[in-house]
Tab-separated table of C-alpha atoms in Angstrom:
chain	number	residue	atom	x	y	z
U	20	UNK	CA	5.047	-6.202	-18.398
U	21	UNK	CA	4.903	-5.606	-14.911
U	22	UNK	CA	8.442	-3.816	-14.572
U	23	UNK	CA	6.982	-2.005	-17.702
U	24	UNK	CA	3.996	-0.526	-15.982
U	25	UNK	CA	5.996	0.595	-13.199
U	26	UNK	CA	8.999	2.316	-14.752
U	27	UNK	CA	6.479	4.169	-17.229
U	28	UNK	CA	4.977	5.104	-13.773
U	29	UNK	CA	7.809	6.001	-12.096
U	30	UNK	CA	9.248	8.111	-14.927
U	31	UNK	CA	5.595	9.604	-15.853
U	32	UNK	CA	5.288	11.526	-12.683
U	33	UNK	CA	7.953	13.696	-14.248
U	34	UNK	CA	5.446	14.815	-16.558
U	35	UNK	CA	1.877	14.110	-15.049
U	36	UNK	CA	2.144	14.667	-11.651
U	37	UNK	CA	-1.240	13.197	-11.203
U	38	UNK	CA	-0.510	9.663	-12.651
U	39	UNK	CA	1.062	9.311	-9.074
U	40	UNK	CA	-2.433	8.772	-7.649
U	41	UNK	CA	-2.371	5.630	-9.729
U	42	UNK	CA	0.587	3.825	-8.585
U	43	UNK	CA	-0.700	4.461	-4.946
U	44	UNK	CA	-3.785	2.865	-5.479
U	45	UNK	CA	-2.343	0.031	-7.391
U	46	UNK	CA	1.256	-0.420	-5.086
U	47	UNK	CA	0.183	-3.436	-3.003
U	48	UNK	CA	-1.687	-5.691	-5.723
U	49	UNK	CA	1.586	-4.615	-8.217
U	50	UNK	CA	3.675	-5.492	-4.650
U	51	UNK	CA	2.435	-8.679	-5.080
U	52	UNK	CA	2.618	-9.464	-8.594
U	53	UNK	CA	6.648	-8.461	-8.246
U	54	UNK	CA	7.270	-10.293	-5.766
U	55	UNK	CA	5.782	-13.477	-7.333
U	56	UNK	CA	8.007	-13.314	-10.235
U	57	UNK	CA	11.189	-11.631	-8.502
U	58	UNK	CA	12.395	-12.953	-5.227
U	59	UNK	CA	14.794	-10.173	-4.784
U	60	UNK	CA	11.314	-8.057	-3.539
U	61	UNK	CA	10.064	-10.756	-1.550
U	62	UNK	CA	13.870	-10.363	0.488
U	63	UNK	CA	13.559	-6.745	0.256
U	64	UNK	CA	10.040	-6.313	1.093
U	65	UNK	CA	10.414	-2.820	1.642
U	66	UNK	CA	12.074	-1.987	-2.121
U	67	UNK	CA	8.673	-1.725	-3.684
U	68	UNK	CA	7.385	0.758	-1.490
U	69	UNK	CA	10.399	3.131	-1.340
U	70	UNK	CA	10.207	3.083	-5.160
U	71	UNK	CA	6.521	4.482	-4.837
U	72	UNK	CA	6.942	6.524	-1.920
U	73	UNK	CA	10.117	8.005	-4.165
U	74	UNK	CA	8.100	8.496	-7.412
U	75	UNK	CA	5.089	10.297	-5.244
U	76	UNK	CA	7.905	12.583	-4.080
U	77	UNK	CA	9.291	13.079	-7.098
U	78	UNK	CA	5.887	14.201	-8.513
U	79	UNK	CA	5.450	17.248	-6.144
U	80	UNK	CA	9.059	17.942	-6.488
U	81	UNK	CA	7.942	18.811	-10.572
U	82	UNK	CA	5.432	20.520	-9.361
U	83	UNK	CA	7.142	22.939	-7.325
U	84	UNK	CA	10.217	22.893	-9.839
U	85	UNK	CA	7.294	23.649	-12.322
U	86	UNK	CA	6.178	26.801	-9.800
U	87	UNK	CA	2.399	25.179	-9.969
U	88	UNK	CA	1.953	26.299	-6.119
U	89	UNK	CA	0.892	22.447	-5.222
U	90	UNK	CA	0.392	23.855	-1.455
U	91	UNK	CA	-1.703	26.777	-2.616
U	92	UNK	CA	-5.444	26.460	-1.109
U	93	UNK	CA	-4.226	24.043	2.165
U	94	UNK	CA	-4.643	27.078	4.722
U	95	UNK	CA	-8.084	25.999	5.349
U	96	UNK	CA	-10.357	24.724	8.005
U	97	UNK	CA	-10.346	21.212	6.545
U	98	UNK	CA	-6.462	20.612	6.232
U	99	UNK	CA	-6.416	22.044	9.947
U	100	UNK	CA	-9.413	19.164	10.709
U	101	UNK	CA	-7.497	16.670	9.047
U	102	UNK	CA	-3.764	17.407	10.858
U	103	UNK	CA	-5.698	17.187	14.063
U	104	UNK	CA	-7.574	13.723	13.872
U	105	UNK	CA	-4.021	12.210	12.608
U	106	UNK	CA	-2.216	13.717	15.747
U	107	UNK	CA	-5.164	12.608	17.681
U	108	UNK	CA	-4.793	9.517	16.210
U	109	UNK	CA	-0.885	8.831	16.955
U	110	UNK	CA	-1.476	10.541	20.560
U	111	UNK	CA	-4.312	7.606	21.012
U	112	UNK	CA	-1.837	4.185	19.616
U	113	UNK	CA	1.183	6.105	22.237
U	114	UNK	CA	-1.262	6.385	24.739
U	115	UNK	CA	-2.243	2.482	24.035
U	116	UNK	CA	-0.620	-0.022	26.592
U	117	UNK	CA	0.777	-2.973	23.945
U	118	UNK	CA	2.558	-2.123	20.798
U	119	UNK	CA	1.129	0.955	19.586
U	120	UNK	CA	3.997	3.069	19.014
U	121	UNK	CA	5.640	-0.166	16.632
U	122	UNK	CA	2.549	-0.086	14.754
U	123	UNK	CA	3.118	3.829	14.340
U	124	UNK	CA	6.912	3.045	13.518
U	125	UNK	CA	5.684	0.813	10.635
U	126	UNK	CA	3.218	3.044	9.169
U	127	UNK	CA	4.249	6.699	9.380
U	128	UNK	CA	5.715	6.942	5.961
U	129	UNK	CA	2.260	5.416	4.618
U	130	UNK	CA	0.539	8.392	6.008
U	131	UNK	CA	3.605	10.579	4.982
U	132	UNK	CA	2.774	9.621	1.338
U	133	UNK	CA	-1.022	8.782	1.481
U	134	UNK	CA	-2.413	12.178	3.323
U	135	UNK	CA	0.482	14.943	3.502
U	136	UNK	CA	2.350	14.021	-0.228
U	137	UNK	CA	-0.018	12.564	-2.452
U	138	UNK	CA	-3.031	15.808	-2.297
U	139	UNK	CA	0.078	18.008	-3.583
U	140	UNK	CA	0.057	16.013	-6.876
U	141	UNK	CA	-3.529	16.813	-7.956
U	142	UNK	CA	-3.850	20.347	-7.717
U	143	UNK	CA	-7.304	20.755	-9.511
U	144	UNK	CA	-10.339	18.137	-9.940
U	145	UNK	CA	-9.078	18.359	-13.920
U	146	UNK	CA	-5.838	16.815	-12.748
U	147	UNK	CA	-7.895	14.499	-10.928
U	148	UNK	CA	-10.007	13.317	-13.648
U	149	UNK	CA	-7.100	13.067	-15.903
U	150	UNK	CA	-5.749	10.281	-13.327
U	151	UNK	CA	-9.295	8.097	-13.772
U	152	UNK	CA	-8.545	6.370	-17.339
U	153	UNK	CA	-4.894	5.328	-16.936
U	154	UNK	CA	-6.156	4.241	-12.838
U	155	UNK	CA	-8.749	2.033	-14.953
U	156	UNK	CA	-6.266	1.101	-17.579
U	157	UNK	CA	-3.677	-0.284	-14.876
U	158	UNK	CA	-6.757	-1.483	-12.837
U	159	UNK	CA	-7.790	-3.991	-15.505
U	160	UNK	CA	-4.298	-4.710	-16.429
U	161	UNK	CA	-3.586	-5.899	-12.841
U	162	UNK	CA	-6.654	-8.253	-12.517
U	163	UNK	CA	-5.965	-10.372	-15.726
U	164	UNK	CA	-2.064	-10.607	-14.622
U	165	UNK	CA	-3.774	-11.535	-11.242
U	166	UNK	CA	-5.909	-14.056	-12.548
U	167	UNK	CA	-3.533	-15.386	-15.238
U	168	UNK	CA	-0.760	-15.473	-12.674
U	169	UNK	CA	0.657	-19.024	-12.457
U	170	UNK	CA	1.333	-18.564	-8.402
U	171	UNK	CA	-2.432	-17.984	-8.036
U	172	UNK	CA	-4.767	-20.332	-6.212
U	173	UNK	CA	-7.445	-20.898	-3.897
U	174	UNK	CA	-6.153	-20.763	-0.261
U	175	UNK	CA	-8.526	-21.315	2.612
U	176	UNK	CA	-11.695	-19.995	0.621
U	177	UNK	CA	-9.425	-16.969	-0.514
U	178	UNK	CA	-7.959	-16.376	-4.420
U	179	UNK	CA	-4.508	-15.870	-3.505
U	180	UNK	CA	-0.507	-15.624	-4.987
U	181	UNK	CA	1.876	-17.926	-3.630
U	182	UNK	CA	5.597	-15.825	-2.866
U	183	UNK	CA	7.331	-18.599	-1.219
U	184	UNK	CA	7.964	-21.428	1.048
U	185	UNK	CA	5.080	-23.118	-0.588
U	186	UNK	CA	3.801	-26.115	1.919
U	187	UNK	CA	5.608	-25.354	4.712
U	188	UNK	CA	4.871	-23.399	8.016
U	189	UNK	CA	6.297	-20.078	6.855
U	190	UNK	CA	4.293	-20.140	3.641
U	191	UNK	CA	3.871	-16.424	1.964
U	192	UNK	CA	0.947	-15.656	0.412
U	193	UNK	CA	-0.234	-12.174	-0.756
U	194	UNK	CA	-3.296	-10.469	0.975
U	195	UNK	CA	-6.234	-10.643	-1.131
U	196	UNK	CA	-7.803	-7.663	0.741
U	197	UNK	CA	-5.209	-5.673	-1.137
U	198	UNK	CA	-6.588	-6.721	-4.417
U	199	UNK	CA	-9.875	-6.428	-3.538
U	200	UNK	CA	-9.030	-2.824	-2.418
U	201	UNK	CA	-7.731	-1.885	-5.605
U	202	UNK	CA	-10.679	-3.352	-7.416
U	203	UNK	CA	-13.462	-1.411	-5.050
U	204	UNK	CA	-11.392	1.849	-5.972
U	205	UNK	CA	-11.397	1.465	-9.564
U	206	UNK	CA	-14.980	0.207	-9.440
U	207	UNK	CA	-16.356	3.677	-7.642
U	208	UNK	CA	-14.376	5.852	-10.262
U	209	UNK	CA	-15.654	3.490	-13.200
U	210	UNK	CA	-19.125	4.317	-11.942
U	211	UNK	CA	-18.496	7.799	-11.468
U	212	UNK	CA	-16.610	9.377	-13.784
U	213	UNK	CA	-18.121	11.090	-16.721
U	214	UNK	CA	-15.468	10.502	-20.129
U	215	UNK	CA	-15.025	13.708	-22.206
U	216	UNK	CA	-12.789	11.631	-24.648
U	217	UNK	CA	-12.429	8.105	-25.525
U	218	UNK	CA	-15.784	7.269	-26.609
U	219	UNK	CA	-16.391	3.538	-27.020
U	220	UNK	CA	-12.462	2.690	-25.821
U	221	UNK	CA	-13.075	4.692	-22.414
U	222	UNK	CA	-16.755	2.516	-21.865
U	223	UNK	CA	-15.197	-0.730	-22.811
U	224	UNK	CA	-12.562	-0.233	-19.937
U	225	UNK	CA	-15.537	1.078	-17.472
């Protein structure tokens, strides 16, 4: 089911460019789930992530091949705002005297995808709102196959999935933050978002 979700994903952002907004908010708790079932992602840790940062890609990429102008609006005041606290922010971590410019090593292609390639996929608020019931949709589906995941337990206070080397030093367990992420995200747009469609299907999922 899992593999399911995320080659319907992966293909989908052929065709709806904005359904790439949902496998971003969803790649670490789905991250997790993988790699509790597959070892081969738990020994290629990186896999999952090139797969979304791929499909996000390969979203703008149809939009451009589509000639829907995904860049058009960005000359603005705010997109110059934003550029300049992110280079402000990487000037600040190599300016910083331990490990800063690691930490920038291991995260660059996270703001590649989260801030410069991701905005290019929703090109109007109605692409945007279009994203909110399949981002709820996936949302609950990930909680239940959290919840109902046989690798889940309680760990130090925490709800957690076991990955491997269970009782030993270099136990694995995923990061319930990421979850927990996920969840505040689709709580806000379950709150917010007004359905034109759906009716009583549409509530049930808010």
């Amino acid at each position: 089911l899992i593999l399911a979700m995320v080659g319907l994903g992966l293909i989908g952002v052929i065709f709806r460019p904005q359904f790439a907004l949902v496998l971003v908010v969803s790649l670490y708790p789905l991250k997790q789930l993988i790699g509790s079932y597959l070892p081969v992602f738990v020994q290629n840790s990186a896999a999952f992530n090139v797969m979304v940062f791929a499909a996000v890609l390969l979203a703008v990429l149809s939009r451009i091949a589509k000639r829907q102008r995904p860049t058009a609006g960005l000359l603005n005041w705010l997109t110059a705002i934003t550029v300049f606290l992110y280079l402000y922010a990487t000037l600040a971590i190599a300016w910083s005297p331990g490990n800063g410019a690691h930490r920038w090593m291991d995260g660059y292609a996270y703001w590649a995808m989260n801030v410069v390639l991701l905005p290019l996929t929703l090109i109007t608020i109605e692409d945007f709102r279009k994203s909110l019931v399949p981002l709820l949709l996936v949302g609950v589906i990930v909680a239940v196959l959290f919840y109902t995941n046989p690798n889940a337990s309680w760990y130090s206070g925490r709800f957690t999935i076991y990955i491997a080397g269970r009782n030993t030093v270099s136990e694995i367990r995923g990061n319930p933050l990421a979850v927990g992420q996920m969840g505040g995200v689709v709580a806000v747009a379950a709150a917010l978002m007004l359905p034109v469609r759906g009716g009583p299907v549409v509530n049930l999922l808010r």
